[in-house]
GROMACS .gro file of C-alpha atoms in nm:
model
  497
    1UNK     CA    1  -1.176   0.350  -5.037
    2UNK     CA    2  -1.145   0.483  -4.693
    3UNK     CA    3  -1.545   0.363  -4.642
    4UNK     CA    4  -1.397   0.013  -4.768
    5UNK     CA    5  -1.102   0.068  -4.547
    6UNK     CA    6  -1.356   0.159  -4.246
    7UNK     CA    7  -1.518  -0.156  -4.262
    8UNK     CA    8  -1.265  -0.409  -4.316
    9UNK     CA    9  -1.056  -0.275  -3.992
   10UNK     CA   10  -1.319  -0.373  -3.787
   11UNK     CA   11  -1.189  -0.746  -3.816
   12UNK     CA   12  -0.827  -0.629  -3.743
   13UNK     CA   13  -0.618  -0.788  -3.472
   14UNK     CA   14  -0.294  -0.601  -3.331
   15UNK     CA   15  -0.022  -0.791  -3.276
   16UNK     CA   16   0.251  -0.634  -3.010
   17UNK     CA   17   0.575  -0.767  -2.978
   18UNK     CA   18   0.728  -0.685  -2.673
   19UNK     CA   19   0.916  -0.876  -2.400
   20UNK     CA   20   0.673  -1.108  -2.295
   21UNK     CA   21   0.482  -1.460  -2.349
   22UNK     CA   22   0.239  -1.428  -2.580
   23UNK     CA   23  -0.062  -1.345  -2.507
   24UNK     CA   24  -0.396  -1.313  -2.652
   25UNK     CA   25  -0.656  -0.959  -2.567
   26UNK     CA   26  -1.022  -0.983  -2.647
   27UNK     CA   27  -1.207  -0.638  -2.680
   28UNK     CA   28  -1.350  -0.338  -2.856
   29UNK     CA   29  -1.213  -0.193  -3.152
   30UNK     CA   30  -1.383   0.136  -3.272
   31UNK     CA   31  -1.265   0.298  -3.585
   32UNK     CA   32  -1.321   0.621  -3.741
   33UNK     CA   33  -1.274   0.706  -4.050
   34UNK     CA   34  -1.387   1.098  -4.222
   35UNK     CA   35  -1.626   1.128  -3.939
   36UNK     CA   36  -1.766   0.813  -3.975
   37UNK     CA   37  -1.699   0.539  -3.668
   38UNK     CA   38  -1.796   0.144  -3.662
   39UNK     CA   39  -1.747  -0.060  -3.399
   40UNK     CA   40  -1.645  -0.466  -3.305
   41UNK     CA   41  -1.745  -0.618  -2.993
   42UNK     CA   42  -1.496  -0.903  -3.065
   43UNK     CA   43  -1.140  -0.739  -3.162
   44UNK     CA   44  -0.791  -0.891  -3.064
   45UNK     CA   45  -0.467  -0.823  -2.937
   46UNK     CA   46  -0.219  -1.029  -2.916
   47UNK     CA   47   0.071  -0.965  -2.760
   48UNK     CA   48   0.429  -1.194  -2.828
   49UNK     CA   49   0.794  -1.144  -2.798
   50UNK     CA   50   1.046  -1.158  -3.131
   51UNK     CA   51   1.400  -1.117  -3.114
   52UNK     CA   52   1.276  -0.807  -2.864
   53UNK     CA   53   1.221  -0.574  -3.181
   54UNK     CA   54   0.906  -0.372  -2.998
   55UNK     CA   55   0.732  -0.375  -3.285
   56UNK     CA   56   0.348  -0.342  -3.313
   57UNK     CA   57   0.119  -0.424  -3.596
   58UNK     CA   58  -0.246  -0.378  -3.672
   59UNK     CA   59  -0.321  -0.615  -3.898
   60UNK     CA   60  -0.631  -0.615  -4.168
   61UNK     CA   61  -0.652  -0.927  -4.384
   62UNK     CA   62  -0.910  -0.845  -4.612
   63UNK     CA   63  -0.890  -0.738  -4.989
   64UNK     CA   64  -0.520  -0.638  -4.964
   65UNK     CA   65  -0.529  -0.297  -4.729
   66UNK     CA   66  -0.205  -0.470  -4.551
   67UNK     CA   67  -0.091  -0.408  -4.261
   68UNK     CA   68   0.027  -0.132  -4.022
   69UNK     CA   69   0.338  -0.156  -3.806
   70UNK     CA   70   0.533   0.057  -3.583
   71UNK     CA   71   0.866  -0.067  -3.568
   72UNK     CA   72   1.128   0.024  -3.263
   73UNK     CA   73   0.928   0.137  -2.994
   74UNK     CA   74   1.066   0.306  -2.718
   75UNK     CA   75   0.870   0.249  -2.361
   76UNK     CA   76   0.814   0.350  -2.011
   77UNK     CA   77   0.714   0.189  -1.712
   78UNK     CA   78   0.516   0.310  -1.425
   79UNK     CA   79   0.312   0.233  -1.149
   80UNK     CA   80   0.235  -0.084  -1.332
   81UNK     CA   81   0.156   0.059  -1.642
   82UNK     CA   82   0.380   0.027  -1.965
   83UNK     CA   83   0.320   0.274  -2.206
   84UNK     CA   84   0.465   0.289  -2.595
   85UNK     CA   85   0.448   0.595  -2.737
   86UNK     CA   86   0.583   0.669  -3.063
   87UNK     CA   87   0.536   0.865  -3.470
   88UNK     CA   88   0.651   0.657  -3.749
   89UNK     CA   89   0.583   0.626  -4.113
   90UNK     CA   90   0.333   0.353  -4.187
   91UNK     CA   91   0.161   0.215  -4.505
   92UNK     CA   92  -0.182   0.143  -4.535
   93UNK     CA   93  -0.304  -0.024  -4.814
   94UNK     CA   94  -0.058   0.100  -5.085
   95UNK     CA   95   0.021   0.441  -4.933
   96UNK     CA   96   0.226   0.590  -4.652
   97UNK     CA   97   0.108   0.807  -4.369
   98UNK     CA   98   0.214   0.966  -4.104
   99UNK     CA   99   0.100   0.771  -3.782
  100UNK     CA  100   0.144   0.842  -3.408
  101UNK     CA  101   0.063   0.518  -3.189
  102UNK     CA  102  -0.041   0.504  -2.831
  103UNK     CA  103  -0.046   0.156  -2.645
  104UNK     CA  104  -0.041   0.091  -2.265
  105UNK     CA  105  -0.092  -0.181  -2.049
  106UNK     CA  106  -0.132  -0.355  -1.742
  107UNK     CA  107  -0.140  -0.690  -1.640
  108UNK     CA  108  -0.379  -0.858  -1.826
  109UNK     CA  109  -0.544  -0.521  -1.963
  110UNK     CA  110  -0.448  -0.316  -2.256
  111UNK     CA  111  -0.583  -0.043  -2.466
  112UNK     CA  112  -0.396   0.082  -2.799
  113UNK     CA  113  -0.453   0.401  -2.994
  114UNK     CA  114  -0.368   0.473  -3.338
  115UNK     CA  115  -0.419   0.821  -3.514
  116UNK     CA  116  -0.354   0.903  -3.876
  117UNK     CA  117  -0.427   1.264  -3.926
  118UNK     CA  118  -0.337   1.315  -4.310
  119UNK     CA  119  -0.607   1.010  -4.341
  120UNK     CA  120  -0.832   1.141  -4.081
  121UNK     CA  121  -0.849   0.780  -3.958
  122UNK     CA  122  -0.841   0.683  -3.607
  123UNK     CA  123  -0.798   0.308  -3.458
  124UNK     CA  124  -0.926   0.255  -3.124
  125UNK     CA  125  -0.880  -0.090  -2.911
  126UNK     CA  126  -0.987  -0.176  -2.571
  127UNK     CA  127  -1.058  -0.452  -2.300
  128UNK     CA  128  -0.997  -0.277  -1.940
  129UNK     CA  129  -1.313  -0.016  -1.914
  130UNK     CA  130  -1.538  -0.288  -1.735
  131UNK     CA  131  -1.250  -0.393  -1.475
  132UNK     CA  132  -1.246  -0.063  -1.342
  133UNK     CA  133  -1.658   0.060  -1.333
  134UNK     CA  134  -1.936  -0.087  -1.104
  135UNK     CA  135  -2.082  -0.447  -1.242
  136UNK     CA  136  -2.393  -0.309  -1.388
  137UNK     CA  137  -2.384   0.023  -1.347
  138UNK     CA  138  -2.690   0.155  -1.573
  139UNK     CA  139  -2.905  -0.171  -1.390
  140UNK     CA  140  -3.002  -0.333  -1.726
  141UNK     CA  141  -2.928  -0.662  -1.628
  142UNK     CA  142  -3.215  -0.798  -1.372
  143UNK     CA  143  -3.148  -1.193  -1.352
  144UNK     CA  144  -3.174  -1.283  -1.040
  145UNK     CA  145  -3.445  -1.484  -0.903
  146UNK     CA  146  -3.498  -1.230  -0.585
  147UNK     CA  147  -3.648  -0.905  -0.859
  148UNK     CA  148  -3.290  -0.756  -0.785
  149UNK     CA  149  -3.057  -0.562  -1.009
  150UNK     CA  150  -2.800  -0.804  -1.091
  151UNK     CA  151  -2.513  -0.745  -0.847
  152UNK     CA  152  -2.700  -0.526  -0.601
  153UNK     CA  153  -2.909  -0.582  -0.348
  154UNK     CA  154  -3.230  -0.492  -0.113
  155UNK     CA  155  -3.374  -0.684   0.179
  156UNK     CA  156  -3.493  -0.946  -0.124
  157UNK     CA  157  -3.132  -1.109  -0.013
  158UNK     CA  158  -3.084  -0.968   0.363
  159UNK     CA  159  -2.995  -1.181   0.647
  160UNK     CA  160  -3.080  -1.103   1.006
  161UNK     CA  161  -3.364  -1.193   1.207
  162UNK     CA  162  -3.640  -0.954   1.035
  163UNK     CA  163  -3.480  -1.029   0.706
  164UNK     CA  164  -3.782  -1.159   0.546
  165UNK     CA  165  -4.060  -0.896   0.725
  166UNK     CA  166  -3.791  -0.632   0.571
  167UNK     CA  167  -3.840  -0.755   0.227
  168UNK     CA  168  -4.194  -0.835   0.224
  169UNK     CA  169  -4.269  -0.457   0.311
  170UNK     CA  170  -3.940  -0.225   0.141
  171UNK     CA  171  -3.940  -0.267  -0.199
  172UNK     CA  172  -3.615  -0.246  -0.441
  173UNK     CA  173  -3.741  -0.262  -0.789
  174UNK     CA  174  -3.716  -0.227  -1.211
  175UNK     CA  175  -3.819   0.102  -1.331
  176UNK     CA  176  -3.858   0.253  -1.655
  177UNK     CA  177  -3.854   0.609  -1.495
  178UNK     CA  178  -3.485   0.722  -1.660
  179UNK     CA  179  -3.339   1.062  -1.696
  180UNK     CA  180  -3.405   1.233  -2.018
  181UNK     CA  181  -3.198   1.104  -2.331
  182UNK     CA  182  -3.163   0.708  -2.167
  183UNK     CA  183  -3.354   0.413  -2.255
  184UNK     CA  184  -3.418   0.063  -2.045
  185UNK     CA  185  -3.404   0.094  -1.667
  186UNK     CA  186  -3.310   0.222  -1.355
  187UNK     CA  187  -3.331   0.080  -0.992
  188UNK     CA  188  -3.591   0.241  -0.760
  189UNK     CA  189  -3.591   0.159  -0.373
  190UNK     CA  190  -3.951   0.282  -0.193
  191UNK     CA  191  -3.908   0.333   0.200
  192UNK     CA  192  -4.258   0.187   0.409
  193UNK     CA  193  -4.379   0.198   0.694
  194UNK     CA  194  -4.417  -0.090   0.992
  195UNK     CA  195  -4.682   0.020   1.284
  196UNK     CA  196  -4.538   0.356   1.260
  197UNK     CA  197  -4.167   0.263   1.196
  198UNK     CA  198  -3.987   0.404   0.836
  199UNK     CA  199  -3.814   0.143   0.683
  200UNK     CA  200  -3.591   0.307   0.442
  201UNK     CA  201  -3.566   0.202   0.081
  202UNK     CA  202  -3.175   0.082   0.036
  203UNK     CA  203  -2.977  -0.083  -0.207
  204UNK     CA  204  -2.581  -0.177  -0.152
  205UNK     CA  205  -2.334  -0.383  -0.369
  206UNK     CA  206  -2.225  -0.528  -0.012
  207UNK     CA  207  -2.522  -0.654   0.205
  208UNK     CA  208  -2.812  -0.588   0.371
  209UNK     CA  209  -2.842  -0.693   0.748
  210UNK     CA  210  -3.195  -0.653   0.909
  211UNK     CA  211  -3.134  -0.758   1.277
  212UNK     CA  212  -3.349  -0.587   1.489
  213UNK     CA  213  -3.673  -0.377   1.512
  214UNK     CA  214  -3.495  -0.043   1.652
  215UNK     CA  215  -3.505   0.136   1.343
  216UNK     CA  216  -3.232   0.310   1.496
  217UNK     CA  217  -2.986  -0.018   1.572
  218UNK     CA  218  -2.692  -0.060   1.372
  219UNK     CA  219  -2.766  -0.429   1.371
  220UNK     CA  220  -2.978  -0.315   1.078
  221UNK     CA  221  -2.712  -0.204   0.858
  222UNK     CA  222  -2.539  -0.256   0.488
  223UNK     CA  223  -2.176  -0.479   0.533
  224UNK     CA  224  -1.874  -0.607   0.304
  225UNK     CA  225  -1.622  -0.846   0.386
  226UNK     CA  226  -1.384  -1.034   0.149
  227UNK     CA  227  -1.417  -1.318   0.381
  228UNK     CA  228  -1.723  -1.439   0.318
  229UNK     CA  229  -1.803  -1.699   0.129
  230UNK     CA  230  -2.216  -1.606   0.079
  231UNK     CA  231  -2.346  -1.545  -0.258
  232UNK     CA  232  -2.636  -1.396  -0.370
  233UNK     CA  233  -2.903  -1.569  -0.625
  234UNK     CA  234  -2.714  -1.500  -0.869
  235UNK     CA  235  -2.441  -1.668  -0.725
  236UNK     CA  236  -2.213  -1.349  -0.708
  237UNK     CA  237  -2.044  -1.266  -0.326
  238UNK     CA  238  -2.187  -0.983  -0.208
  239UNK     CA  239  -1.832  -0.833  -0.236
  240UNK     CA  240  -1.714  -0.592  -0.494
  241UNK     CA  241  -1.282  -0.565  -0.552
  242UNK     CA  242  -1.145  -0.208  -0.690
  243UNK     CA  243  -0.810  -0.215  -0.916
  244UNK     CA  244  -0.733   0.128  -0.867
  245UNK     CA  245  -0.854   0.418  -0.658
  246UNK     CA  246  -1.119   0.657  -0.843
  247UNK     CA  247  -1.123   1.073  -0.822
  248UNK     CA  248  -1.473   1.124  -0.890
  249UNK     CA  249  -1.766   0.921  -0.862
  250UNK     CA  250  -2.073   1.006  -1.049
  251UNK     CA  251  -2.450   0.921  -1.109
  252UNK     CA  252  -2.780   1.036  -1.178
  253UNK     CA  253  -3.035   1.005  -0.930
  254UNK     CA  254  -3.400   1.080  -0.865
  255UNK     CA  255  -3.565   1.171  -0.530
  256UNK     CA  256  -3.965   1.189  -0.419
  257UNK     CA  257  -4.074   1.224  -0.109
  258UNK     CA  258  -4.405   1.028   0.031
  259UNK     CA  259  -4.493   1.333   0.248
  260UNK     CA  260  -4.290   1.669   0.192
  261UNK     CA  261  -3.985   1.742   0.444
  262UNK     CA  262  -3.689   1.967   0.279
  263UNK     CA  263  -3.498   1.886   0.562
  264UNK     CA  264  -3.556   1.465   0.458
  265UNK     CA  265  -3.271   1.405   0.215
  266UNK     CA  266  -3.187   1.078   0.035
  267UNK     CA  267  -2.860   0.947   0.083
  268UNK     CA  268  -2.530   0.773  -0.072
  269UNK     CA  269  -2.238   0.632   0.024
  270UNK     CA  270  -1.955   0.517  -0.166
  271UNK     CA  271  -1.617   0.416   0.068
  272UNK     CA  272  -1.276   0.208  -0.089
  273UNK     CA  273  -1.118   0.000   0.172
  274UNK     CA  274  -0.864  -0.276   0.211
  275UNK     CA  275  -1.178  -0.531   0.225
  276UNK     CA  276  -1.202  -0.640   0.546
  277UNK     CA  277  -1.536  -0.629   0.761
  278UNK     CA  278  -1.697  -0.299   0.764
  279UNK     CA  279  -2.069  -0.173   0.795
  280UNK     CA  280  -2.249   0.117   0.775
  281UNK     CA  281  -2.399   0.249   1.017
  282UNK     CA  282  -2.114   0.238   1.130
  283UNK     CA  283  -2.110   0.043   1.473
  284UNK     CA  284  -1.723   0.116   1.633
  285UNK     CA  285  -1.426   0.301   1.482
  286UNK     CA  286  -1.310   0.177   1.139
  287UNK     CA  287  -0.929   0.183   1.012
  288UNK     CA  288  -0.936   0.022   0.713
  289UNK     CA  289  -1.121   0.305   0.513
  290UNK     CA  290  -0.875   0.438   0.238
  291UNK     CA  291  -1.107   0.676   0.114
  292UNK     CA  292  -1.445   0.806   0.085
  293UNK     CA  293  -1.642   1.057  -0.167
  294UNK     CA  294  -1.764   1.431  -0.024
  295UNK     CA  295  -2.125   1.482   0.009
  296UNK     CA  296  -2.366   1.217  -0.083
  297UNK     CA  297  -2.660   1.402   0.065
  298UNK     CA  298  -2.973   1.391  -0.194
  299UNK     CA  299  -3.226   1.686  -0.167
  300UNK     CA  300  -3.600   1.588  -0.335
  301UNK     CA  301  -3.614   1.702  -0.719
  302UNK     CA  302  -3.630   1.554  -1.076
  303UNK     CA  303  -3.330   1.341  -1.242
  304UNK     CA  304  -3.010   1.505  -1.196
  305UNK     CA  305  -2.660   1.451  -1.268
  306UNK     CA  306  -2.430   1.428  -0.955
  307UNK     CA  307  -2.063   1.460  -0.955
  308UNK     CA  308  -1.866   1.350  -0.580
  309UNK     CA  309  -1.504   1.385  -0.567
  310UNK     CA  310  -1.339   1.120  -0.354
  311UNK     CA  311  -1.108   1.272  -0.024
  312UNK     CA  312  -0.820   0.989   0.019
  313UNK     CA  313  -0.602   1.263   0.243
  314UNK     CA  314  -0.850   1.244   0.552
  315UNK     CA  315  -0.790   0.853   0.560
  316UNK     CA  316  -0.439   0.861   0.502
  317UNK     CA  317  -0.331   0.786   0.869
  318UNK     CA  318  -0.560   0.470   0.853
  319UNK     CA  319  -0.250   0.325   0.587
  320UNK     CA  320  -0.525   0.116   0.462
  321UNK     CA  321  -0.529  -0.023   0.096
  322UNK     CA  322  -0.776   0.011  -0.160
  323UNK     CA  323  -0.883  -0.357  -0.221
  324UNK     CA  324  -1.292  -0.282  -0.253
  325UNK     CA  325  -1.561  -0.057  -0.297
  326UNK     CA  326  -1.847  -0.006  -0.064
  327UNK     CA  327  -2.147   0.155  -0.228
  328UNK     CA  328  -2.532   0.208  -0.072
  329UNK     CA  329  -2.826   0.423  -0.111
  330UNK     CA  330  -3.087   0.493   0.051
  331UNK     CA  331  -3.423   0.729   0.094
  332UNK     CA  332  -3.285   0.881   0.402
  333UNK     CA  333  -2.937   0.952   0.536
  334UNK     CA  334  -3.097   0.907   0.926
  335UNK     CA  335  -3.263   0.521   0.963
  336UNK     CA  336  -3.666   0.576   1.062
  337UNK     CA  337  -3.612   0.954   0.938
  338UNK     CA  338  -3.761   0.928   0.588
  339UNK     CA  339  -4.178   0.907   0.514
  340UNK     CA  340  -4.366   0.580   0.419
  341UNK     CA  341  -4.314   0.618  -0.018
  342UNK     CA  342  -4.018   0.789  -0.031
  343UNK     CA  343  -3.883   0.668  -0.338
  344UNK     CA  344  -3.517   0.735  -0.481
  345UNK     CA  345  -3.411   0.635  -0.799
  346UNK     CA  346  -3.082   0.581  -0.950
  347UNK     CA  347  -2.907   0.477  -1.297
  348UNK     CA  348  -2.600   0.525  -1.465
  349UNK     CA  349  -2.289   0.501  -1.238
  350UNK     CA  350  -1.952   0.580  -1.327
  351UNK     CA  351  -1.597   0.581  -1.155
  352UNK     CA  352  -1.378   0.856  -1.314
  353UNK     CA  353  -1.004   0.820  -1.301
  354UNK     CA  354  -0.853   1.163  -1.439
  355UNK     CA  355  -0.521   1.172  -1.578
  356UNK     CA  356  -0.428   1.504  -1.681
  357UNK     CA  357  -0.096   1.722  -1.681
  358UNK     CA  358  -0.146   2.042  -1.485
  359UNK     CA  359   0.256   2.151  -1.567
  360UNK     CA  360   0.540   2.078  -1.771
  361UNK     CA  361   0.884   2.180  -1.667
  362UNK     CA  362   1.266   2.151  -1.792
  363UNK     CA  363   1.504   2.186  -1.511
  364UNK     CA  364   1.235   2.259  -1.307
  365UNK     CA  365   1.102   2.561  -1.494
  366UNK     CA  366   0.778   2.564  -1.689
  367UNK     CA  367   0.895   2.518  -2.066
  368UNK     CA  368   0.779   2.818  -2.256
  369UNK     CA  369   0.432   2.802  -2.398
  370UNK     CA  370   0.281   2.595  -2.214
  371UNK     CA  371  -0.058   2.455  -2.244
  372UNK     CA  372  -0.231   2.151  -2.146
  373UNK     CA  373  -0.444   2.128  -2.512
  374UNK     CA  374  -0.084   2.233  -2.688
  375UNK     CA  375   0.042   1.890  -2.720
  376UNK     CA  376   0.357   1.928  -2.893
  377UNK     CA  377   0.687   2.170  -2.814
  378UNK     CA  378   1.010   2.238  -2.984
  379UNK     CA  379   1.315   2.341  -2.794
  380UNK     CA  380   1.744   2.405  -2.853
  381UNK     CA  381   1.939   2.221  -2.586
  382UNK     CA  382   2.318   2.211  -2.572
  383UNK     CA  383   2.434   1.857  -2.611
  384UNK     CA  384   2.208   1.507  -2.539
  385UNK     CA  385   1.931   1.587  -2.345
  386UNK     CA  386   1.882   1.444  -1.976
  387UNK     CA  387   1.532   1.286  -1.942
  388UNK     CA  388   1.596   1.355  -1.628
  389UNK     CA  389   1.520   1.748  -1.705
  390UNK     CA  390   1.210   1.667  -1.770
  391UNK     CA  391   0.903   1.666  -1.540
  392UNK     CA  392   0.528   1.743  -1.484
  393UNK     CA  393   0.247   1.789  -1.255
  394UNK     CA  394  -0.018   1.553  -1.309
  395UNK     CA  395  -0.395   1.569  -1.183
  396UNK     CA  396  -0.524   1.187  -1.107
  397UNK     CA  397  -0.510   0.996  -0.754
  398UNK     CA  398  -0.386   0.652  -0.971
  399UNK     CA  399  -0.256   0.829  -1.277
  400UNK     CA  400   0.108   0.759  -1.337
  401UNK     CA  401   0.368   0.934  -1.553
  402UNK     CA  402   0.593   0.781  -1.846
  403UNK     CA  403   0.865   0.940  -2.047
  404UNK     CA  404   1.079   0.831  -2.319
  405UNK     CA  405   1.319   0.954  -2.527
  406UNK     CA  406   1.437   0.852  -2.932
  407UNK     CA  407   1.683   1.017  -3.108
  408UNK     CA  408   1.584   1.041  -3.503
  409UNK     CA  409   1.812   0.989  -3.789
  410UNK     CA  410   1.896   1.370  -3.825
  411UNK     CA  411   2.000   1.351  -3.484
  412UNK     CA  412   1.723   1.555  -3.365
  413UNK     CA  413   1.510   1.398  -3.044
  414UNK     CA  414   1.172   1.346  -2.987
  415UNK     CA  415   1.098   1.294  -2.598
  416UNK     CA  416   0.726   1.215  -2.487
  417UNK     CA  417   0.578   1.277  -2.145
  418UNK     CA  418   0.249   1.096  -2.109
  419UNK     CA  419  -0.013   1.081  -1.849
  420UNK     CA  420  -0.206   0.785  -1.788
  421UNK     CA  421  -0.502   0.728  -1.600
  422UNK     CA  422  -0.501   0.418  -1.360
  423UNK     CA  423  -0.811   0.223  -1.586
  424UNK     CA  424  -0.608   0.356  -1.909
  425UNK     CA  425  -0.911   0.542  -2.086
  426UNK     CA  426  -0.703   0.844  -2.054
  427UNK     CA  427  -0.359   0.933  -2.174
  428UNK     CA  428  -0.239   1.258  -2.233
  429UNK     CA  429   0.108   1.264  -2.444
  430UNK     CA  430   0.318   1.580  -2.477
  431UNK     CA  431   0.618   1.596  -2.704
  432UNK     CA  432   0.902   1.775  -2.698
  433UNK     CA  433   1.102   1.810  -3.051
  434UNK     CA  434   1.477   1.882  -2.935
  435UNK     CA  435   1.677   1.991  -3.266
  436UNK     CA  436   1.982   1.808  -3.351
  437UNK     CA  437   2.312   1.976  -3.126
  438UNK     CA  438   2.510   2.204  -3.292
  439UNK     CA  439   2.825   2.072  -3.357
  440UNK     CA  440   3.113   2.193  -3.208
  441UNK     CA  441   3.402   2.260  -3.462
  442UNK     CA  442   3.677   2.095  -3.233
  443UNK     CA  443   3.549   1.878  -3.024
  444UNK     CA  444   3.701   1.593  -3.227
  445UNK     CA  445   3.614   1.322  -2.972
  446UNK     CA  446   3.234   1.496  -2.936
  447UNK     CA  447   3.269   1.502  -2.542
  448UNK     CA  448   3.135   1.842  -2.513
  449UNK     CA  449   3.442   2.058  -2.537
  450UNK     CA  450   3.752   2.131  -2.731
  451UNK     CA  451   4.101   1.993  -2.541
  452UNK     CA  452   4.429   1.852  -2.613
  453UNK     CA  453   4.273   1.515  -2.627
  454UNK     CA  454   4.070   1.640  -2.923
  455UNK     CA  455   4.454   1.667  -3.118
  456UNK     CA  456   4.542   1.323  -2.976
  457UNK     CA  457   4.246   1.146  -3.122
  458UNK     CA  458   4.223   1.400  -3.446
  459UNK     CA  459   4.638   1.235  -3.480
  460UNK     CA  460   4.556   0.890  -3.467
  461UNK     CA  461   4.268   0.907  -3.697
  462UNK     CA  462   4.519   1.024  -3.948
  463UNK     CA  463   4.771   0.763  -3.836
  464UNK     CA  464   4.471   0.470  -3.895
  465UNK     CA  465   4.407   0.429  -3.530
  466UNK     CA  466   4.046   0.506  -3.511
  467UNK     CA  467   3.734   0.784  -3.627
  468UNK     CA  468   3.639   1.121  -3.562
  469UNK     CA  469   3.342   1.318  -3.541
  470UNK     CA  470   3.194   1.547  -3.879
  471UNK     CA  471   3.165   1.777  -3.914
  472UNK     CA  472   3.329   1.833  -3.575
  473UNK     CA  473   3.738   1.743  -3.707
  474UNK     CA  474   3.687   1.924  -4.017
  475UNK     CA  475   3.809   2.269  -3.873
  476UNK     CA  476   3.910   2.399  -4.214
  477UNK     CA  477   3.634   2.349  -4.421
  478UNK     CA  478   3.773   2.148  -4.635
  479UNK     CA  479   3.537   1.863  -4.597
  480UNK     CA  480   3.812   1.646  -4.560
  481UNK     CA  481   4.057   1.540  -4.263
  482UNK     CA  482   4.395   1.632  -4.264
  483UNK     CA  483   4.725   1.758  -4.152
  484UNK     CA  484   4.569   2.099  -4.173
  485UNK     CA  485   4.311   2.027  -3.964
  486UNK     CA  486   4.551   1.925  -3.688
  487UNK     CA  487   4.761   2.219  -3.743
  488UNK     CA  488   4.397   2.424  -3.722
  489UNK     CA  489   4.303   2.257  -3.404
  490UNK     CA  490   4.646   2.351  -3.202
  491UNK     CA  491   4.589   2.707  -3.338
  492UNK     CA  492   4.236   2.675  -3.196
  493UNK     CA  493   4.381   2.567  -2.833
  494UNK     CA  494   4.639   2.835  -2.833
  495UNK     CA  495   4.355   3.111  -2.913
  496UNK     CA  496   4.424   3.152  -3.271
  497UNK     CA  497   4.140   3.160  -3.500
   0.00000   0.00000   0.00000
């Protein structure tokens, strides 16, 4: 049964009912059952509005598997990200299971996770990953007539007076030299020497300009500008938009030298900025930057995984938006300072968006037993919980925190605080289960205290004028509301038993 369910789930469609017009999302669905995983690349998610039910249904139509439906879902929105988080009883096939749902959306992007612990099933849907990553980040696509990797550029697509000369001498090529455990291709740029002047191998997602014979002239640079309409051999702009600030830039690189020199290092530069004109090496002070990676100097050596954090604080005074990302690799960090045949190999880039919780508090104090690895906690709180009393510290420059609260049928509460990374790929949900408030005997009107108003309310009830809260109103414990309860309540107010 489990294997059949696993196979059929790959055709799943998730129907999400929220306050929005009908919209279909196409993406990837991954279903895991008892440790076995299968992937479908043409899964769909349909979001529609129907009676404001906030119902989400995962549909598996074949062989009577049936629908997996979550109903009456609480939602919260923060930073443009909308989150549904709930635990519900659901039917899978003919069996009842307890399942946890987490759905997060932003604009036209959506991810969804369903976990069914007792059946060892998880369902995951995603249509957003490429929105937040560098295109062709693994350098597997090489369709451009220039021979350059798609969306990445060397001197064959350069502009400037000396572009053709540079294109003939400085190489950017496909390589099958890849890191251990990888397959496919990497990109390699190689330095050359022109009448004794070293021309560094360079690759950028912007455009290279070869404007001078002097290697150190800023007329030789990489540039990016959102107003430019020029395109590369594939018809793509020399521009790369950014949807949110990443926290870390990961990349694999290998650097070999034509002439060994420990002082010479390759370089990688990653800048976030508002999309208006920017170049490197710079020719002036630019105030349109919003962030930059820390580090970027690469010593000679075999394939190594590098992880560079982004620094945004140093650029905060610019007040610049993060609308574009500008990446440049070079066989040497200083123009003309390397050696002929210096080669820099690059592969498998990744932008990392964090979404972690580092502290969970109630009324300003860390909750008892807090541990980031523990996802559920139990608390006793007098009266109805206040969602504002729950706060959290989170990690991730673009991560957001959402909070929801729902009351269960037994009067207890489920409070969920969810940290979601900007790319929607990471979501950490922490649940606080709050026991139903203990009854306050004599608090007939349920306002949290026993007053003369409760006597009035109880008398009105006996006269047929209203309702009271049980068991609060049954002061003598006989499971009935009578005049004796009024007498007991008055005694209670006067200090009696």
